[in-house]
Short mmCIF file of C-alpha atoms and ligand atoms in Angstrom, two decimals:
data_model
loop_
_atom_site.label_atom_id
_atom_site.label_comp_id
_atom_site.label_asym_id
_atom_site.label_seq_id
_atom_site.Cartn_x
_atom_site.Cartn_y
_atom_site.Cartn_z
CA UNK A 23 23.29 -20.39 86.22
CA UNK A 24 20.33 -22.43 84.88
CA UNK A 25 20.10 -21.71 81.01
CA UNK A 26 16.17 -21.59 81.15
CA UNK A 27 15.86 -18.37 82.89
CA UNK A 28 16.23 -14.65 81.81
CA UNK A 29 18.55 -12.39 82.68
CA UNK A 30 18.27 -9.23 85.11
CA UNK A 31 21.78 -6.89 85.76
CA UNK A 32 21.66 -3.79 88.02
CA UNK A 33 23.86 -1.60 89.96
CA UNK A 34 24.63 1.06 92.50
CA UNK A 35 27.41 3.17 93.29
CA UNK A 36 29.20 3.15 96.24
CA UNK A 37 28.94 6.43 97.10
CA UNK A 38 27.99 6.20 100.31
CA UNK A 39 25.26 4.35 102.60
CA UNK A 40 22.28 3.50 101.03
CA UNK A 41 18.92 5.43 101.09
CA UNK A 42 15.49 4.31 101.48
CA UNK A 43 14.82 5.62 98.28
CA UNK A 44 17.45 3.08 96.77
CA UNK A 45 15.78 0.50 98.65
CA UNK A 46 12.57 1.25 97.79
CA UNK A 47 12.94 2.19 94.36
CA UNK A 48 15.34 -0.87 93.26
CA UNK A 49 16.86 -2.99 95.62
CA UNK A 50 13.64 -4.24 97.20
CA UNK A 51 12.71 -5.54 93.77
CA UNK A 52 15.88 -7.11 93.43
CA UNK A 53 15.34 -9.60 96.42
CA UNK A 54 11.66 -9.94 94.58
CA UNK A 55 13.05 -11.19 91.09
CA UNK A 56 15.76 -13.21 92.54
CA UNK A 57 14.01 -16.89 92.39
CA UNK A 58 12.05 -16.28 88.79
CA UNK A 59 15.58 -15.30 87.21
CA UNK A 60 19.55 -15.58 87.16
CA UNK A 61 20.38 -12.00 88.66
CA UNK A 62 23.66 -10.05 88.81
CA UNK A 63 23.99 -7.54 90.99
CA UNK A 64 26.82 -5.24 91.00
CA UNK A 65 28.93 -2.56 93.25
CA UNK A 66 29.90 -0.02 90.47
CA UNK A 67 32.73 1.29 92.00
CA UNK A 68 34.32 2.21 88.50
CA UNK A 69 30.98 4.42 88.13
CA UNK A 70 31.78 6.44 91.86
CA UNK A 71 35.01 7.43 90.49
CA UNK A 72 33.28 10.07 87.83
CA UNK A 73 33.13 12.13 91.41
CA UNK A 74 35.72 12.28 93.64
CA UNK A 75 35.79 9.36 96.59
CA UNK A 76 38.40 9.29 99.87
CA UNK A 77 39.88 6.11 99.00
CA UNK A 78 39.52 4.77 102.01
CA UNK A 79 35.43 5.79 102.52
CA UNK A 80 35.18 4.35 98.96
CA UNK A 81 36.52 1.10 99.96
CA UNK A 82 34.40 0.89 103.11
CA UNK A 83 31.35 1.87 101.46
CA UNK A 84 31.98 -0.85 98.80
CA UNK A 85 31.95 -3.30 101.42
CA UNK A 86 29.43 -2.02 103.45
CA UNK A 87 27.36 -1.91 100.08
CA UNK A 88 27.99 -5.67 99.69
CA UNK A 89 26.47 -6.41 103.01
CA UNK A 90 23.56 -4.16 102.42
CA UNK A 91 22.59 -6.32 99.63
CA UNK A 92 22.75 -9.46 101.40
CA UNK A 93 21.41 -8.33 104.70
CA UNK A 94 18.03 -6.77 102.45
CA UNK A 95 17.25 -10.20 101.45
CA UNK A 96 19.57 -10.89 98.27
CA UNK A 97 21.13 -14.52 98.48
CA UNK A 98 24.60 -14.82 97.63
CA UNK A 99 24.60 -18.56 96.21
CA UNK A 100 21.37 -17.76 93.74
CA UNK A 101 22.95 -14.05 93.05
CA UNK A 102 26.09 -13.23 91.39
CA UNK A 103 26.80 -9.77 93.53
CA UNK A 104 30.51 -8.18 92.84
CA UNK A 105 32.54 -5.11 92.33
CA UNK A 106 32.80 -3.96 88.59
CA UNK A 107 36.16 -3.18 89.26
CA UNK A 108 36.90 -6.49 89.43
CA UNK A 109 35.79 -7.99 86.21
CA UNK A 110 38.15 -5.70 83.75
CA UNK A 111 35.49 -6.76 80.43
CA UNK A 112 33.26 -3.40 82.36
CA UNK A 113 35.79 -1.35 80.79
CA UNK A 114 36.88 -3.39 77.44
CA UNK A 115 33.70 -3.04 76.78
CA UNK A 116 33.24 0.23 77.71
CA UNK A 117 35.63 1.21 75.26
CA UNK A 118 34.48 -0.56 72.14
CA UNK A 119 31.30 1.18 72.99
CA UNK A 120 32.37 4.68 73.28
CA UNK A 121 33.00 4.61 69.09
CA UNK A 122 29.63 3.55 68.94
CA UNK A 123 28.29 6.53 71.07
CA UNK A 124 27.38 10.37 69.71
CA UNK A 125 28.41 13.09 71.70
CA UNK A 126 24.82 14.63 71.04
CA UNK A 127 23.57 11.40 72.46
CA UNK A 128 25.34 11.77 76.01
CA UNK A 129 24.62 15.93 76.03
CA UNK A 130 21.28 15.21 75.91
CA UNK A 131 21.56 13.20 79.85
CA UNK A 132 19.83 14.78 82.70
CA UNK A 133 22.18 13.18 85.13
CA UNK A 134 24.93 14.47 83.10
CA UNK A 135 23.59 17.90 83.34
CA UNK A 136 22.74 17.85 87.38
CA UNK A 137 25.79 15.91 88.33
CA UNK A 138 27.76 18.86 85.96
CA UNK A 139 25.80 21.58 88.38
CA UNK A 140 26.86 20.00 91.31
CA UNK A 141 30.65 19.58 90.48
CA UNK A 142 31.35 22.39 87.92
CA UNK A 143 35.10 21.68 88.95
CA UNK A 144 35.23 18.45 88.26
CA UNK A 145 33.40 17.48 84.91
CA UNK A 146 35.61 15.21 83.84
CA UNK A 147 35.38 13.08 81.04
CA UNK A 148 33.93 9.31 82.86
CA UNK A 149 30.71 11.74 84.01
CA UNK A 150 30.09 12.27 80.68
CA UNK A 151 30.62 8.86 79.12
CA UNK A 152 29.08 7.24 82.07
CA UNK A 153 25.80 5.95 80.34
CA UNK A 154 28.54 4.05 77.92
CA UNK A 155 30.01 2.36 81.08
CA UNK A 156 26.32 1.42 82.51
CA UNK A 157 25.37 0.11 78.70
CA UNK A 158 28.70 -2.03 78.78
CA UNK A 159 27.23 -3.42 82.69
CA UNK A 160 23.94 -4.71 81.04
CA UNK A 161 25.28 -5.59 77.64
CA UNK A 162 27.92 -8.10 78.62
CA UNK A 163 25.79 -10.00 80.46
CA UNK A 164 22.64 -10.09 77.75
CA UNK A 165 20.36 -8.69 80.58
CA UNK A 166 16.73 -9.14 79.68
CA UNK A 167 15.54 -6.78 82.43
CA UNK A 168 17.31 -3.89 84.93
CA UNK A 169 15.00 -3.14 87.61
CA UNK A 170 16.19 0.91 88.61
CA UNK A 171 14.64 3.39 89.78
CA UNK A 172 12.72 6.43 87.87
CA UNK A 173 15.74 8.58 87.56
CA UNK A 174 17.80 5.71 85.14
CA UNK A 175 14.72 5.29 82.43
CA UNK A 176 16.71 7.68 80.01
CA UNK A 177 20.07 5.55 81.00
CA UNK A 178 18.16 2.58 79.94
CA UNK A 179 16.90 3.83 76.65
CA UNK A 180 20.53 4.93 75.48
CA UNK A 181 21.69 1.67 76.43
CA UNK A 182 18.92 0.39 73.87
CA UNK A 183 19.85 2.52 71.33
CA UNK A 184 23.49 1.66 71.18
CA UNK A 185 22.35 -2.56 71.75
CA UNK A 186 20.41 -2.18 68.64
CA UNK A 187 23.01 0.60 66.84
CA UNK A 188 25.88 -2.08 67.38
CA UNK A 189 23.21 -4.96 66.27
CA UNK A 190 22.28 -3.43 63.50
CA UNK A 191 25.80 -3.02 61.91
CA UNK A 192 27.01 -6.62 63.25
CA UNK A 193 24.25 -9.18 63.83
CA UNK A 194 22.56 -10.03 67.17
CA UNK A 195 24.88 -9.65 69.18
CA UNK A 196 23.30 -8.21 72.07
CA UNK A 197 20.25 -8.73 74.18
CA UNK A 198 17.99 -5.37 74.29
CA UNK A 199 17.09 -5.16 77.90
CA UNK A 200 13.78 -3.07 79.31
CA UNK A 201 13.64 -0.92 81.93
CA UNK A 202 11.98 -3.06 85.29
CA UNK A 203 10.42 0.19 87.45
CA UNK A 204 8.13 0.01 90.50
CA UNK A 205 4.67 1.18 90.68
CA UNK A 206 4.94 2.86 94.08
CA UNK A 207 8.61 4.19 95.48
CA UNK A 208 10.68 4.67 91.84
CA UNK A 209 11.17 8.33 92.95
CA UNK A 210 11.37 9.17 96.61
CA UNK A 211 11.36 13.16 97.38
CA UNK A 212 14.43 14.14 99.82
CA UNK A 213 12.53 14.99 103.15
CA UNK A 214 13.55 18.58 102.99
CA UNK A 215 13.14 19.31 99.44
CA UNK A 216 10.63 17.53 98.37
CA UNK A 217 10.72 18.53 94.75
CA UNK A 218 14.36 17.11 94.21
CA UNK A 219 15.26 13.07 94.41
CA UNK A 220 16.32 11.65 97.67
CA UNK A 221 20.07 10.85 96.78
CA UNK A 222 22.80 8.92 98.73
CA UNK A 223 25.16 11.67 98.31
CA UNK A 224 23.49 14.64 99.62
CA UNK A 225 25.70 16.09 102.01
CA UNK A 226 22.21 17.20 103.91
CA UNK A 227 21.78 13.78 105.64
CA UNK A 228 18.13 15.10 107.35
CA UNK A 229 17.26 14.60 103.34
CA UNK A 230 18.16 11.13 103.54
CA UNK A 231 17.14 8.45 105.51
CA UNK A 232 19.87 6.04 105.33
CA UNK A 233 18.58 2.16 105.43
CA UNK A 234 21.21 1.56 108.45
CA UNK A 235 19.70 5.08 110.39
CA UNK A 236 18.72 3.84 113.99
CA UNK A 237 14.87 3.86 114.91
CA UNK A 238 14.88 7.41 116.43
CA UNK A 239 17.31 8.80 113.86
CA UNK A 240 14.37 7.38 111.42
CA UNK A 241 11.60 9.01 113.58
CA UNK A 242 13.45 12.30 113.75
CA UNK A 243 14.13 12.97 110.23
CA UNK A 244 10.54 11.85 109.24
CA UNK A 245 9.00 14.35 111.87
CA UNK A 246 11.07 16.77 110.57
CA UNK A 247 10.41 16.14 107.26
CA UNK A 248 9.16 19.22 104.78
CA UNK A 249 5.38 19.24 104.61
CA UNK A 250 3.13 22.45 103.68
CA UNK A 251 0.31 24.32 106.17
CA UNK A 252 -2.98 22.96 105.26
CA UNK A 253 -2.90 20.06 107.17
CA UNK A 254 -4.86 17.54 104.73
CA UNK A 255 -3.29 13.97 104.23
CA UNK A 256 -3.61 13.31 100.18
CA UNK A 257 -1.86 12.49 97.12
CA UNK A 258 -1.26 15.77 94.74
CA UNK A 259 1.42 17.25 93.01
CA UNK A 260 0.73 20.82 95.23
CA UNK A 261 1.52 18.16 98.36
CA UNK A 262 5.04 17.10 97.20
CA UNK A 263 6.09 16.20 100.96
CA UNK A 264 2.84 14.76 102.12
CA UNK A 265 2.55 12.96 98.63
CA UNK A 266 6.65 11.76 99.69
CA UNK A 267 5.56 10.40 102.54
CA UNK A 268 2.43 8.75 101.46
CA UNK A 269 4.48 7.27 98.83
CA UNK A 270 7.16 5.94 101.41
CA UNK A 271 4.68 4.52 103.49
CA UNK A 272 2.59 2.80 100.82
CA UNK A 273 5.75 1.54 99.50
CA UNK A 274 6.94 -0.20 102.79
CA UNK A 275 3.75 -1.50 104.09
CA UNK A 276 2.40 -2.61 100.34
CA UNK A 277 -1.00 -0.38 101.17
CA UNK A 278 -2.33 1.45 97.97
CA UNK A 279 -2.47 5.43 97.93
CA UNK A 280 -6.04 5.51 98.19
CA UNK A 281 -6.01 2.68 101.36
CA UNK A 282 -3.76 5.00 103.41
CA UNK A 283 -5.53 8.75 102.63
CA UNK A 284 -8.24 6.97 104.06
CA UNK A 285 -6.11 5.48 106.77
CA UNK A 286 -4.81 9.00 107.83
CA UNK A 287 -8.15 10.99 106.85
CA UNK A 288 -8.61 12.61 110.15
CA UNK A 289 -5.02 11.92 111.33
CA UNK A 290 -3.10 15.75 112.07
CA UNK A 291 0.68 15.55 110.51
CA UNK A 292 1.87 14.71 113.99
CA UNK A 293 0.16 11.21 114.04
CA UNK A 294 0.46 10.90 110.22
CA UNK A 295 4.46 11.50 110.60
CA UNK A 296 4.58 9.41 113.73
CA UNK A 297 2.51 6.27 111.89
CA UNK A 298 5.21 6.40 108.56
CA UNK A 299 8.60 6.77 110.68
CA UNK A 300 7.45 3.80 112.72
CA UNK A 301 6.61 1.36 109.95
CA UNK A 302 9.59 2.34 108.05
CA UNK A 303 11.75 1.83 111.40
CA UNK A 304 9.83 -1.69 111.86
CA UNK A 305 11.01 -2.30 108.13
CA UNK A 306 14.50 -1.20 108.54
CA UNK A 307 15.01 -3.68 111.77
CA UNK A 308 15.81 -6.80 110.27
CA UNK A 309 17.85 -5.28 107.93
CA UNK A 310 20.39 -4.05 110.23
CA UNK A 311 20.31 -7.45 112.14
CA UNK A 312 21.17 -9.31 109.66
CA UNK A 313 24.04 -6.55 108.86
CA UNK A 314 25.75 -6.02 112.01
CA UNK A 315 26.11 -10.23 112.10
CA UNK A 316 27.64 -10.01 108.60
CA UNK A 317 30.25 -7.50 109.47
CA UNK A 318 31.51 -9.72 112.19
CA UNK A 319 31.98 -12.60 109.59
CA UNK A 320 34.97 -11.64 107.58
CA UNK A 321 35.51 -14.96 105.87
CA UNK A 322 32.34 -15.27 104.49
CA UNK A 323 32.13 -11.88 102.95
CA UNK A 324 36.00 -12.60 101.26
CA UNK A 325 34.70 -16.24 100.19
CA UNK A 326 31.45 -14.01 98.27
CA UNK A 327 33.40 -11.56 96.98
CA UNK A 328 36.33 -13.81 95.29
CA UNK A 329 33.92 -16.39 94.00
CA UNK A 330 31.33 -13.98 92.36
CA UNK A 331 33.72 -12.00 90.47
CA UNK A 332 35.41 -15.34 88.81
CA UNK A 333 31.40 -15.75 88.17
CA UNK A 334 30.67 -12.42 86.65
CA UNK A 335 33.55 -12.29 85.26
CA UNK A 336 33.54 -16.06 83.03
CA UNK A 337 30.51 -14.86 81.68
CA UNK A 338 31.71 -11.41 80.76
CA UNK A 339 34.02 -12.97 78.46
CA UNK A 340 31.22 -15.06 76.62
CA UNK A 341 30.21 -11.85 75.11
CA UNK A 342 33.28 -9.74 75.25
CA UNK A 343 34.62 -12.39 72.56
CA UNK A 344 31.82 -12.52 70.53
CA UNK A 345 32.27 -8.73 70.10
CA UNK A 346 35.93 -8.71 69.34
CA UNK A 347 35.79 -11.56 67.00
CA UNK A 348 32.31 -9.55 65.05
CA UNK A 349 33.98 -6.24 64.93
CA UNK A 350 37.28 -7.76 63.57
CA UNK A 351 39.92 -7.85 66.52
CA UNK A 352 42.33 -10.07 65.67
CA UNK A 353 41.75 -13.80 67.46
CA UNK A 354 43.97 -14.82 70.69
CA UNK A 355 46.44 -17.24 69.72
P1 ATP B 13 24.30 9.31 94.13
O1 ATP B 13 23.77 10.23 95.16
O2 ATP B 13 25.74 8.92 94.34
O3 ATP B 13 24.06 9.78 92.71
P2 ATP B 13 21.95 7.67 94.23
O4 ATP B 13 21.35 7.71 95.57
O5 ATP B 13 21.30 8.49 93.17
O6 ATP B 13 23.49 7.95 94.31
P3 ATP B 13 22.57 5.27 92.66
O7 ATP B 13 23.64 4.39 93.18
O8 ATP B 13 22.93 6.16 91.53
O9 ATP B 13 21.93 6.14 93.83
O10 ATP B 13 21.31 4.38 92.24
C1 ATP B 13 21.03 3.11 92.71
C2 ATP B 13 19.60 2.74 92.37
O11 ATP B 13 18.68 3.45 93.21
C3 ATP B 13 19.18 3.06 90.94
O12 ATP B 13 18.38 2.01 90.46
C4 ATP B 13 18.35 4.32 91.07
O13 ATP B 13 17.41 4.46 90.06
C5 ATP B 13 17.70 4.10 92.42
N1 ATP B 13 17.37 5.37 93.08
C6 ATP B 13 18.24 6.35 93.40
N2 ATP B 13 17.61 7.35 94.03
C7 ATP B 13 16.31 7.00 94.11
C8 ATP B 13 15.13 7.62 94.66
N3 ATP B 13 15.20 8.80 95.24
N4 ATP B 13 13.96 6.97 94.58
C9 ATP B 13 13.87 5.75 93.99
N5 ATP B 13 14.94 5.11 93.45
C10 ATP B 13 16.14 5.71 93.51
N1 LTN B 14 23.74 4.44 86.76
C1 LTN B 14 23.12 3.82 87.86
C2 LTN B 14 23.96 2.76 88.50
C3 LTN B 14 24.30 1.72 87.51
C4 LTN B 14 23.42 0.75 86.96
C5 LTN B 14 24.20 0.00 86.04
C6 LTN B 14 22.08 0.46 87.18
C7 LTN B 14 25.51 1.53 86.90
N2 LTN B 14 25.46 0.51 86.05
C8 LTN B 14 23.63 -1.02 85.31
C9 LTN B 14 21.52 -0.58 86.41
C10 LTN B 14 22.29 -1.31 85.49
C11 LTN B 14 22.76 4.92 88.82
O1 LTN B 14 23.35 5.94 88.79
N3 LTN B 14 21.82 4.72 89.62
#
């Protein structure tokens, strides 16, 4: 990695296939950033395990989520892209972390609290140390920038706030990273509820539209997609689906808001749903080219995922030592 350039870390969770919303809201900034800086990009597969996976979907979605990257544009060579699970300083630092966390700190996380609602079975202790986990991602790598989504801003100020915590106690140790979040597309609307965030997860998949769904599956869910009765094409916060779908479109065809309400202005829904589903389908298209020829090339994926975790994981240890040796762990002999 050249020394000149700054850092940028970010993740998902391979918890199943990705959304547009993912793409859209971070991954299509990813492929963006990747010539201006040295960019890690990570499967956090240690992160999926706060719910429960089948162990075999989790390790097919890991894989498939390594080829999603790649096929959306991200280059291998210029990228380091890897599973967390394989670089064990994740969760050494993870650890040391955790004493420098306050409970009230993590009660306080909205993704705590919904992801608690949505598995009151299973609120085990990783959900609700999970910020600690994605702080320990960034930190070892002193990330300058972690283009996410809207839904990870408060991750990203907690993460701050322990950087500077630790820093403040033991030197500069760590880098204090910002937030990178697109203009248009940080917070796409599931297509049926428009007032909650389209998520991977959702077992409703006519929510999602998934960034390997086939053209008509694409068409489908967007004609279907929740709307309201007046029939007017604009941005407001009374049009939550229209505004969804303005922002969608906007987002994959780089229009502005105001460019496309004048595009659609005496467009019905019909022709308005029709217009997004096909440039979003025309977007998609490459994408799952370039992914079906991937998953026929087993080497190549192996070669990429052996040689970017000895990567990630060399530089891990740059700062993993520097922390042991500043908070007073004995040194390796
Ligand atoms: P899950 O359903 O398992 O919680 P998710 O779909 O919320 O998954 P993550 O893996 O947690 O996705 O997030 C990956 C990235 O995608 C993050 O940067 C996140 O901010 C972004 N992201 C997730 N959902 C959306 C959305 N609806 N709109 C824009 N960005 C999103
Ligand atoms: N918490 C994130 C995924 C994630 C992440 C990270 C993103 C884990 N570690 C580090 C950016 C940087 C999520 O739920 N979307």
């Amino acid at each position: 990695m050249a020394d000149d350039k700054k850092i940028i870390f970010s993740g998902m969770q391979p918890s199943g296939l990705i959304t547009l919303g993912n793409y859209l809201g971070a991954l299509n900034n990813w492929t963006k950033l990747q010539d201006e800086y040295n960019c890690l990009y990570c499967i956090v597969d240690m992160h999926a395990m706060t719910v429960r996976q089948d162990p075999a979907a989790l390790r097919k979605q890991s894989r498939d989520l390594l080829m999603q990257y790649i096929a959306c544009g991200l280059d291998p060579e210029k990228n380091i892209i890897y599973y967390q699970s394989h670089v064990p300083q994740h969760a050494e630092l993870s650890w040391i972390l955790n004493c420098f966390t306050y409970m009230g700190e993590l009660n306080r996380m909205t993704q705590f609290k919904e992801k608690s609602q949505k598995h009151a079975d299973n609120i085990n202790a990783g959900l609700f140390t999970y910020p600690v986990l994605m702080a320990a991602d960034i930190l070892l790598y002193q990330a300058d920038l972690v283009p996410v989504g809207e839904d990870q801003r408060q991750h990203l100020e907690i993460t701050r706030d322990i950087a500077d915590r630790f820093n403040k106690i033991y030197g500069d140790v760590f880098t204090i990273p910002e937030a990178y979040i697109p203009k248009v597309g940080a917070r796409i609307m599931a297509l049926q509820n428009p007032d909650r965030k389209m998520s991977k997860s959702d077992e409703n998949k006519n929510n999602t539209i998934a960034l390997l769904d086939p053209p008509e599956v694409v068409m489908n869910k967007i004609k279907r997609a929740v709307t309201d009765s007046d029939n007017e094409i604009r941005f407001s916060e009374d049009k939550p689906g229209v505004s969804n779908l303005l922002s969608i479109y906007c987002a994959v065809t780089g229009k502005t808001i105001p460019e496309a309400e004048a595009e659609f202005k005496n467009c019905g829904y019909g022709t308005f749903k029709a217009t997004v589903g096909e440039a979003v389908a025309e977007n998609l298209k490459p994408i799952q080219a370039r992914f079906n020829e991937l998953s026929k090339d087993k080497a190549y994926i192996d070669g990429i995922i052996k040689n970017n975790a000895e990567r990630a994981s060399r530089l891990a240890d740059r700062t993993l030592r520097k922390v042991h040796k500043k908070i007073g762990f004995p040194p390796r002999i």
